[in-house]
Coordinates of C-alpha atoms in Angstrom, one line a residue:
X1391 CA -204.8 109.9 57.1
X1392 CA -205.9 110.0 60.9
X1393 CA -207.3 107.2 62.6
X1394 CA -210.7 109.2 62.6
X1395 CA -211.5 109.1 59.1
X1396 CA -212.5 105.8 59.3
X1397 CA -213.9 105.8 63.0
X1398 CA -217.9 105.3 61.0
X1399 CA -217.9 102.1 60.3
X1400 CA -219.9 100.2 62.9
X1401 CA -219.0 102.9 65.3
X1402 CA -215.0 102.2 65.5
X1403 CA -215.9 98.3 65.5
X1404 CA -215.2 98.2 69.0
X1405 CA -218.1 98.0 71.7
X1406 CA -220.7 100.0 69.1
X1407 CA -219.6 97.7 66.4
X1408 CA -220.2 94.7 68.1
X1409 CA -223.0 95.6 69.6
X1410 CA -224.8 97.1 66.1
X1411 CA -223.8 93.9 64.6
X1412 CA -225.0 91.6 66.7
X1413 CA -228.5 93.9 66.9
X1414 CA -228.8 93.6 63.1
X1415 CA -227.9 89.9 62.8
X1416 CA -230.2 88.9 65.6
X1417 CA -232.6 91.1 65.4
X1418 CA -234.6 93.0 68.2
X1419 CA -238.0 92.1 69.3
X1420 CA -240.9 94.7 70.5
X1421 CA -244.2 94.0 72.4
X1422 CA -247.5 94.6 70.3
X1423 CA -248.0 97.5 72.7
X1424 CA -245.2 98.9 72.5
X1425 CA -244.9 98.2 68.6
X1426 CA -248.2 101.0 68.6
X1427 CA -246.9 103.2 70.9
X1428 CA -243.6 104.2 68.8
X1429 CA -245.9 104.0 65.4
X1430 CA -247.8 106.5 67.3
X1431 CA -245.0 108.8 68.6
X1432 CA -241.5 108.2 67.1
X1433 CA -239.7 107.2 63.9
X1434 CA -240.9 104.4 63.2
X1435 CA -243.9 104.1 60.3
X1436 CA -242.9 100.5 59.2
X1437 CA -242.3 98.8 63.0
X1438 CA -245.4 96.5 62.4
X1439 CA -243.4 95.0 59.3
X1440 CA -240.3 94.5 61.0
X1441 CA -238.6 97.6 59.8
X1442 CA -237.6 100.1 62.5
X1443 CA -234.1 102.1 63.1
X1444 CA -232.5 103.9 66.3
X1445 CA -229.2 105.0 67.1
X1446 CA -226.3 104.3 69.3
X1447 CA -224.9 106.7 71.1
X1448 CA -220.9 107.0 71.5
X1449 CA -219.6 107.9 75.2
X1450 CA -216.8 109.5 73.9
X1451 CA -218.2 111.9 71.6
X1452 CA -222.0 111.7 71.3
X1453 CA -221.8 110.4 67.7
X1454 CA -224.6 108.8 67.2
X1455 CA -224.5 105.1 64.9
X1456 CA -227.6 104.1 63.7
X1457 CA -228.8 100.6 63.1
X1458 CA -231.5 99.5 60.8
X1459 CA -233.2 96.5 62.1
X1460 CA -235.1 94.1 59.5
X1461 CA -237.0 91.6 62.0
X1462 CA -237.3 88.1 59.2
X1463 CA -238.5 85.2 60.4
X1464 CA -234.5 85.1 62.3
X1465 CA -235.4 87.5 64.5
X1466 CA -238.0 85.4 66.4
X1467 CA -235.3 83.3 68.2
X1468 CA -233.9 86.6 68.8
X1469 CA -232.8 87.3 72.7
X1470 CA -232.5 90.7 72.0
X1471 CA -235.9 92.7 72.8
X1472 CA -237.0 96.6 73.4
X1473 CA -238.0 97.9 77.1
X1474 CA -239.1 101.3 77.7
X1475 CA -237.6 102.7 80.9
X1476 CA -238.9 105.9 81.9
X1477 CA -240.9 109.2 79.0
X1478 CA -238.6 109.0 76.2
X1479 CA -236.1 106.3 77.6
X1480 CA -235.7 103.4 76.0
X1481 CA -233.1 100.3 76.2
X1482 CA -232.7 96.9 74.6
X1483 CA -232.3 94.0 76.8
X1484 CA -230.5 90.6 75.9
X1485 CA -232.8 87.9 78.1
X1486 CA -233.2 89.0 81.3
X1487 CA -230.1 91.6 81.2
X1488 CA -229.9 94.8 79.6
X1489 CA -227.8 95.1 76.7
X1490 CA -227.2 98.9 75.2
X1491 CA -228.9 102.2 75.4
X1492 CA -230.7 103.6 72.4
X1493 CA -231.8 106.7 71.2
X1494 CA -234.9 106.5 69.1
X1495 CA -235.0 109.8 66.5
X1496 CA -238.5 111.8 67.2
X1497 CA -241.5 111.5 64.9
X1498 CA -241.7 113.9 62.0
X1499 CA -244.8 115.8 61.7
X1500 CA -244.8 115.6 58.1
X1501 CA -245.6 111.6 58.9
X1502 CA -249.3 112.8 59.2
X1503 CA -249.6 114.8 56.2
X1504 CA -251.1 114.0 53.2
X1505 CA -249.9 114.2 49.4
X1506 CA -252.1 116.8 47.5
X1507 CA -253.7 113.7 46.1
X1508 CA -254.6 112.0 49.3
X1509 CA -251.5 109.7 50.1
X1510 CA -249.9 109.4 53.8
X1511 CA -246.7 111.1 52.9
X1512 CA -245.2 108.6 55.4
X1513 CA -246.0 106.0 52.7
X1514 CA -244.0 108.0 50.5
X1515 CA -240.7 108.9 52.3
X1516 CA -239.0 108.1 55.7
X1517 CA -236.4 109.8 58.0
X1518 CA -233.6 106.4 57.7
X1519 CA -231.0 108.4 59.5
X1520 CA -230.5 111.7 61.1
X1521 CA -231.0 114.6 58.9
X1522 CA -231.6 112.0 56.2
X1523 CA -235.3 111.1 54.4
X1524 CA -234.7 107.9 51.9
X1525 CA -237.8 107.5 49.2
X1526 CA -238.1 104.3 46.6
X1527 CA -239.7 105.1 43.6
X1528 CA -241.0 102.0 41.4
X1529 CA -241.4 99.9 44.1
X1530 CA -243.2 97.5 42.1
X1531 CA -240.1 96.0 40.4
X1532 CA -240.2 94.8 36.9
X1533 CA -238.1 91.7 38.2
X1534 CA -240.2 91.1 40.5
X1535 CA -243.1 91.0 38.0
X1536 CA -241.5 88.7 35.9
X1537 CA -240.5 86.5 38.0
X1538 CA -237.1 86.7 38.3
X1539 CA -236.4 88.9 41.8
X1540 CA -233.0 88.7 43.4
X1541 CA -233.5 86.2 46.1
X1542 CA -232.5 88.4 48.9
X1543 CA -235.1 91.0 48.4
X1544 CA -238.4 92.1 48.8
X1545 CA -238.4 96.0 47.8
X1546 CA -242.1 96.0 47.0
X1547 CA -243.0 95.6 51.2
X1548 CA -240.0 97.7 51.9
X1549 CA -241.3 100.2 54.5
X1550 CA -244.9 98.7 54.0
X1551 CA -245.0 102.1 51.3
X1552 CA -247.5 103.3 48.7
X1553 CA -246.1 101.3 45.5
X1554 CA -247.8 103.8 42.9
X1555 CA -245.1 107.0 44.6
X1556 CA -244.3 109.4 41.7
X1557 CA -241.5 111.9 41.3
X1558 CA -244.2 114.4 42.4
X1559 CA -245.0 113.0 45.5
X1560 CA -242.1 112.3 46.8
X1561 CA -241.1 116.0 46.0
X1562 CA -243.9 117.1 48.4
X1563 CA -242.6 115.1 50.6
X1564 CA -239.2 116.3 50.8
X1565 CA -240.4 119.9 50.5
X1566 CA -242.3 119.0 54.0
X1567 CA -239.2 117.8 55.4
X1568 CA -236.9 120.3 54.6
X1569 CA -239.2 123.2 56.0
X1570 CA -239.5 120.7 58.9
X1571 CA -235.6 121.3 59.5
X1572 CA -235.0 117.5 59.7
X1573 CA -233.6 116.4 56.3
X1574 CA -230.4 118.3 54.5
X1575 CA -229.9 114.9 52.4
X1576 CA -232.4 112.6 50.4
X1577 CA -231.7 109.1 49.0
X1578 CA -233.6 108.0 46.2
X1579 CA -233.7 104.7 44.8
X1580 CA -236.0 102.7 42.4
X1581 CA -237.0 99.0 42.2
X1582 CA -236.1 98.2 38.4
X1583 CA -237.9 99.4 35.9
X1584 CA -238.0 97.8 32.6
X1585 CA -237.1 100.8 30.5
X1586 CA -233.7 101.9 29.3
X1587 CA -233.0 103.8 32.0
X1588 CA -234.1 100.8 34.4
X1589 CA -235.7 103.9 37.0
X1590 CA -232.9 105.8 37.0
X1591 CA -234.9 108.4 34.4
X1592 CA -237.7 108.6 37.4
X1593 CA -235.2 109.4 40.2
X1594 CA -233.8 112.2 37.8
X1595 CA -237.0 113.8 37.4
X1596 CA -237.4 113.5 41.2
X1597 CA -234.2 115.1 41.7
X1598 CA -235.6 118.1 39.3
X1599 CA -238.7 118.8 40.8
X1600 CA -237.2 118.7 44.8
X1601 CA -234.4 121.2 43.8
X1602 CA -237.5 123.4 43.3
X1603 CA -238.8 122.8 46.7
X1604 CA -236.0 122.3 48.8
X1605 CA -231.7 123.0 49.4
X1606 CA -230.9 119.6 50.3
X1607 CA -227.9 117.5 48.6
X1608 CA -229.1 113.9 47.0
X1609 CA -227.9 110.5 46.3
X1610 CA -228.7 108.5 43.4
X1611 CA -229.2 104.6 43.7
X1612 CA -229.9 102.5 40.4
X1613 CA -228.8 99.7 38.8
X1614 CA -226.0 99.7 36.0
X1615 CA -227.3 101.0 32.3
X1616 CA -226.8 99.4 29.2
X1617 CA -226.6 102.7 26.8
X1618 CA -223.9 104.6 28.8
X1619 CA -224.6 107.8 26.4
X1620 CA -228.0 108.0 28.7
X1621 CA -226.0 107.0 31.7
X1622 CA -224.2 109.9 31.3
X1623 CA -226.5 112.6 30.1
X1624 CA -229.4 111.7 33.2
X1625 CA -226.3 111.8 35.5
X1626 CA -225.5 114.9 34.3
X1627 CA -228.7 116.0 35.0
X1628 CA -229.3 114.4 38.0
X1629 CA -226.4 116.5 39.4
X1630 CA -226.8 119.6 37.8
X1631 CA -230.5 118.9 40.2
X1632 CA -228.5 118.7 43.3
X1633 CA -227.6 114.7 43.1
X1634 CA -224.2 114.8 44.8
X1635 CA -223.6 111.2 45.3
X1636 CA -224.2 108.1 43.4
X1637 CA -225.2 104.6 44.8
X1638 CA -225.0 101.6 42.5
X1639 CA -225.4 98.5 44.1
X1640 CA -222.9 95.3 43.3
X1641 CA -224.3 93.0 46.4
X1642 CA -222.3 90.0 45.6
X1643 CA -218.6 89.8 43.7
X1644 CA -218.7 86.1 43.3
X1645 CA -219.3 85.8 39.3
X1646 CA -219.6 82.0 40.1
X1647 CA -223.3 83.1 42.4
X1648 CA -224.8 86.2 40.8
X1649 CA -227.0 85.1 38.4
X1650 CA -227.8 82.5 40.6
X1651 CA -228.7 84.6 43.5
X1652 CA -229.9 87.7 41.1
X1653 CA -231.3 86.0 37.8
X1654 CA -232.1 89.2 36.2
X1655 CA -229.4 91.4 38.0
X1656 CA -226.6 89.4 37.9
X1657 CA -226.5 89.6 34.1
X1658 CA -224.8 92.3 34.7
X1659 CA -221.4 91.7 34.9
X1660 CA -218.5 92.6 37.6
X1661 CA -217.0 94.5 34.3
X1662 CA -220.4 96.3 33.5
X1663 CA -220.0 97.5 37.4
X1664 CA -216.4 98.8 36.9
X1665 CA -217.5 100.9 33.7
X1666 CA -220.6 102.2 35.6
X1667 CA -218.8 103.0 38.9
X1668 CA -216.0 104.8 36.1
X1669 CA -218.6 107.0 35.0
X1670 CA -220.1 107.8 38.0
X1671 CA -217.0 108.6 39.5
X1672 CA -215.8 111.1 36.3
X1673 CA -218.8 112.6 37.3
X1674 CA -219.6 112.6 40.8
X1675 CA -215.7 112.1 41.9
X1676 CA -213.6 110.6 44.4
X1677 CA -215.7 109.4 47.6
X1678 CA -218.8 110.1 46.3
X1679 CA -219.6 107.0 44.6
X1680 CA -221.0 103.8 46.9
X1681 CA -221.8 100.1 46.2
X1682 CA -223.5 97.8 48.9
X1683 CA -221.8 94.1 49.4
X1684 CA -224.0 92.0 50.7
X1685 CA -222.0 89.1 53.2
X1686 CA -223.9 85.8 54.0
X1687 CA -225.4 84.9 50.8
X1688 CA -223.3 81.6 49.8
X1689 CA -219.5 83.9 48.9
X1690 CA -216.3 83.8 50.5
X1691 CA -214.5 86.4 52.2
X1692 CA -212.1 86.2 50.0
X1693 CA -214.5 87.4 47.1
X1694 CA -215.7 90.0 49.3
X1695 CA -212.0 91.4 50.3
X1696 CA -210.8 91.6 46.5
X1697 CA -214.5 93.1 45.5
X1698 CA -213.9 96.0 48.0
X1699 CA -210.2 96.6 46.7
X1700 CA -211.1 96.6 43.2
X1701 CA -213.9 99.3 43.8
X1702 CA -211.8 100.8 45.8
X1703 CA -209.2 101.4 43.2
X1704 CA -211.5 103.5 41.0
X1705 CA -212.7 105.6 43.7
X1706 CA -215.5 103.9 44.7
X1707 CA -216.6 102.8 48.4
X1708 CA -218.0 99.5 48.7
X1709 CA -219.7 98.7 52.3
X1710 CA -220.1 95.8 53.3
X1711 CA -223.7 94.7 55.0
X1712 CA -224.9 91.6 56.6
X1713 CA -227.8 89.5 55.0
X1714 CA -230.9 89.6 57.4
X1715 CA -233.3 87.5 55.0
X1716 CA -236.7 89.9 54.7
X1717 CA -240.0 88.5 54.6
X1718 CA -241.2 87.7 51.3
X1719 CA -237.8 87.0 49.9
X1720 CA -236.9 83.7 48.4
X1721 CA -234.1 83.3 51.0
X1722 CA -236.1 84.7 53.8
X1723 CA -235.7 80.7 55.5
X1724 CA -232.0 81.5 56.1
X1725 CA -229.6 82.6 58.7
X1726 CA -227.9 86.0 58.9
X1727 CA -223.6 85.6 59.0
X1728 CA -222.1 85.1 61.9
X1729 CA -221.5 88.1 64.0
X1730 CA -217.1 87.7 64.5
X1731 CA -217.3 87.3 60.4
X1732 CA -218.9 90.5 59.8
X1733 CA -216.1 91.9 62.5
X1734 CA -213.8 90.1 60.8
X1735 CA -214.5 91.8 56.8
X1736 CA -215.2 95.2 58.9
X1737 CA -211.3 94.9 59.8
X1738 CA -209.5 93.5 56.9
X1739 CA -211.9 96.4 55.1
X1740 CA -210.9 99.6 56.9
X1741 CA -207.1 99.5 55.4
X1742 CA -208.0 98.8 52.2
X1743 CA -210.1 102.5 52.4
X1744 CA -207.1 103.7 54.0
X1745 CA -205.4 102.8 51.5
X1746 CA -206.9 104.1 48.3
X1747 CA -208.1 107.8 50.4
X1748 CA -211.4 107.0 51.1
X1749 CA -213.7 107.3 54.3
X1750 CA -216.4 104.9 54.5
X1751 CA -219.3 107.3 55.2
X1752 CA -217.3 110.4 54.2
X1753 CA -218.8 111.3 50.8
X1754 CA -221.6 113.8 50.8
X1755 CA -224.5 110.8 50.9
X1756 CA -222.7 109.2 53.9
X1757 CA -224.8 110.0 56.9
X1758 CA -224.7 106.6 58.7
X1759 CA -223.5 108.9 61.9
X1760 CA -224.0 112.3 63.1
X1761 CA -222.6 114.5 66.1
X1762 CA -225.1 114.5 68.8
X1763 CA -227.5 117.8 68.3
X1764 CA -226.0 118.3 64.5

C-alpha cells in the first residue's frame, strides 16, 4: 500500500493535522456580527450554537480537510478567533497573529426552502462536508428521556434542528440537494429510539423513500441491535436502498468506563460490538464499516490502540476523535485532550490501518476530504 492511502487523516498529520487538531481542541471564536453574516450567506445554519465547519486547504494538492468546530464552554479561553479579510476571504488568527487560511463551503439554496409541511429544511439536514448532507432522525433520544444520556452528548441541540424530522422530510430534503448538485453522499443517523430497532427501522425507511428522489450513495449510523435476525434483514434493506456504508459507533473501549460514561449505551458490550461490526461487514464489506473512538473521556491510550486493532481485524475502521465537551452535556465542564496526544494515537493509528488494508476515509461514506473543485 502507498503512503497515500492513508494521507486523510488529519490531512497527513503534518502542518494540516496539527493545525485541525489544535482548531478542534481549542475551539475558534467568531464576533456576533460576523456570527450573522455567515448564517446569512455560507454554510453555516448552526454557528449561533457553536456548531460551524470549513475546510483546510492542502498546498500540495488542493485537498481540502475539513474541521468541525463544537465551540463548549472550552472554547471561550480559546486564542483562536475568525477574521474576514477581503469578499469571500476569510482567515483564523491565533491572538494577534494569523494562524491558517480557510475555505468556508458556500450556502446551499435549499437552506431557505421549506418542507411541504412548513419546516426550514435547514432544520432538517446540513451540508457537514463537501458533496456530503448529514440528517439525524429521532433527535429526541429515548436515553435522554429517561435519564440516562451518555455523558458526552447532547444530540437533541445538535445543529439547533427540528427534533420532530421524519423519514419524509428529510427525503425532501435530500431530493433538494441532489438537484442542487451539492450532495452525492447522505449520512443518516438517529438519537436512540426505544424500539427494537433502536432508530435504525427509521433511517431504513429514510433510505427507501430518498432512493426515490435522488442517486446518491448513503451511510447508516445506529447503535448495536439486540435481535440480529432484524439487524440483518433492515440492513439488507437499507442497502438494497442505496446504504453503502455502515456507521456504528463504539466511543470508548475501556469496559472498566462505559457504563459509567454511557449508562444506557454501554450495556452494550465490546463483544455485542464485534458481532454487530461482523454483520455489518458480511454485508457491507471490507472498508465500508466505521466506528467513532472518542479520546479524552477518562481511558488510556493503551485502550484506545488495542480498540482500533481489534476493529481493525474484522474489517472495520475505527477513527479516532477528540472529546470537545458540548453544551448541555453532563461533561460539558471539562477539558478537550491535549493536542500532541491526539498526534500521538493519529500515529501509532495509521499502521495499524496499513496493516489490516484499510484507508481511513477510503470507504464509500468517507468524505472527510475532497480534491479542490470535485
Amino acid at each position: 500500500m502507498s503512503n497515500t492511502t492513508n494521507l486523510t487523516y488529519t490531512g497527513e498529520i503534518g502542518v494540516l493535522g496539527r493545525k485541525k487538531t489544535e482548531l478542534q481542541t481549542s475551539g475558534v471564536l467568531v464576533s456576533s456580527e460576523l456570527q450573522d453574516e455567515l448564517t446569512r450567506e455560507w454554510n453555516a445554519p448552526a454557528i449561533k450554537n457553536g456548531r460551524f465547519v470549513f475546510c483546510l486547504e492542502s498546498p500540495d494538492d488542493g485537498r481540502l480537510t475539513t474541521v468541525l468546530i463544537i465551540n463548549g464552554k472550552f472554547a471561550e479561553k480559546s486564542p483562536f478567533h475568525m477574521v474576514k479579510t477581503g469578499p469571500g476571504k476569510f482567515e483564523i488568527w491565533k491572538d494577534d497573529e494569523k494562524y491558517t487560511d480557510i475555505v468556508l463551503l458556500p450556502r446551499p439554496k435549499f437552506y431557505d426552502n421549506l418542507t411541504t409541511d412548513g419546516v426550514r429544511m435547514s432544520d432538517i439536514a446540513v451540508i457537514g462536508e463537501p458533496d456530503h448532507l448529514r440528517s439525524v432522525l429521532n433527535q429526541r433520544c429515548g436515553y435522554q428521556r429517561i435519564g440516562q444520556a451518555c455523558k458526552f452528548c447532547a444530540v437533541e441541540s445538535w445543529w439547533a434542528g427540528y427534533t420532530d424530522k421524519s423519514p419524509t422530510h428529510v427525503a425532501e430534503v435530500a431530493e433538494a440537494a441532489y438537484q442542487e448538485g451539492i450532495a452525492s453522499h447522505v449520512t443518516l443517523s438517529t438519537g436512540t429510539k426505544l424500539s427494537r430497532g433502536k432508530g435504525l427501522e427509521d433511517l431504513v425507511e429514510t433510505a427507501k423513500l430518498i432512493q426515490k428522489k435522488a442517486r446518491v450513495t448513503m451511510t447508516l449510523n445506529f447503535e448495536p441491535l439486540s435481535d440480529f435476525t432484524m439487524l440483518e434483514s433492515l440492513l439488507r434493506e437499507g442497502k438494497a436502498a442505496g446504504a453503502t456504508t455502515a456507521l456504528c459507533n463504539i466511543e470508548c473501549f475501556d469496559e472498566s468506563l462505559r457504563e459509567d460514561i454511557m449508562p444506557m449505551k454501554g450495556k452494550n458490550t465490546i463483544e455485542d460490538y464485534l458481532r454487530v461490526w461482523q454483520t455489518c461487514v458480511d454485508i457491507f464489506e471490507h472498508n465500508e464499516v466505521y466506528t467513532m473512538v472518542i479520546a479524552g473521556l477518562g481511558e488510556s491510550d493503551e485502550s484506545i490502540l488495542k480498540g482500533v486493532e481489534l476493529a481493525a481485524s474484522t474489517g472495520v475502521v475505527a477513527s479516532i476523535v477528540p472529546h470537545t465537551p458540548m453544551r448541555k452535556a453532563v461533561y460539558e465542564d471539562m477539558r478537550p485532550p491535549e493536542v500532541d496526544r491526539m498526534l500521538y494515537l493519529y500515529e501509532q493509528a495509521l499502521p495499524i490501518y496499513e496493516k489490516y488494508g484499510l484507508k481511513l476515509y477510503g470507504g464509500t461514506g468517507g468524505i472527510y476530504t475532497s480534491l479542490k473543485g470535485m
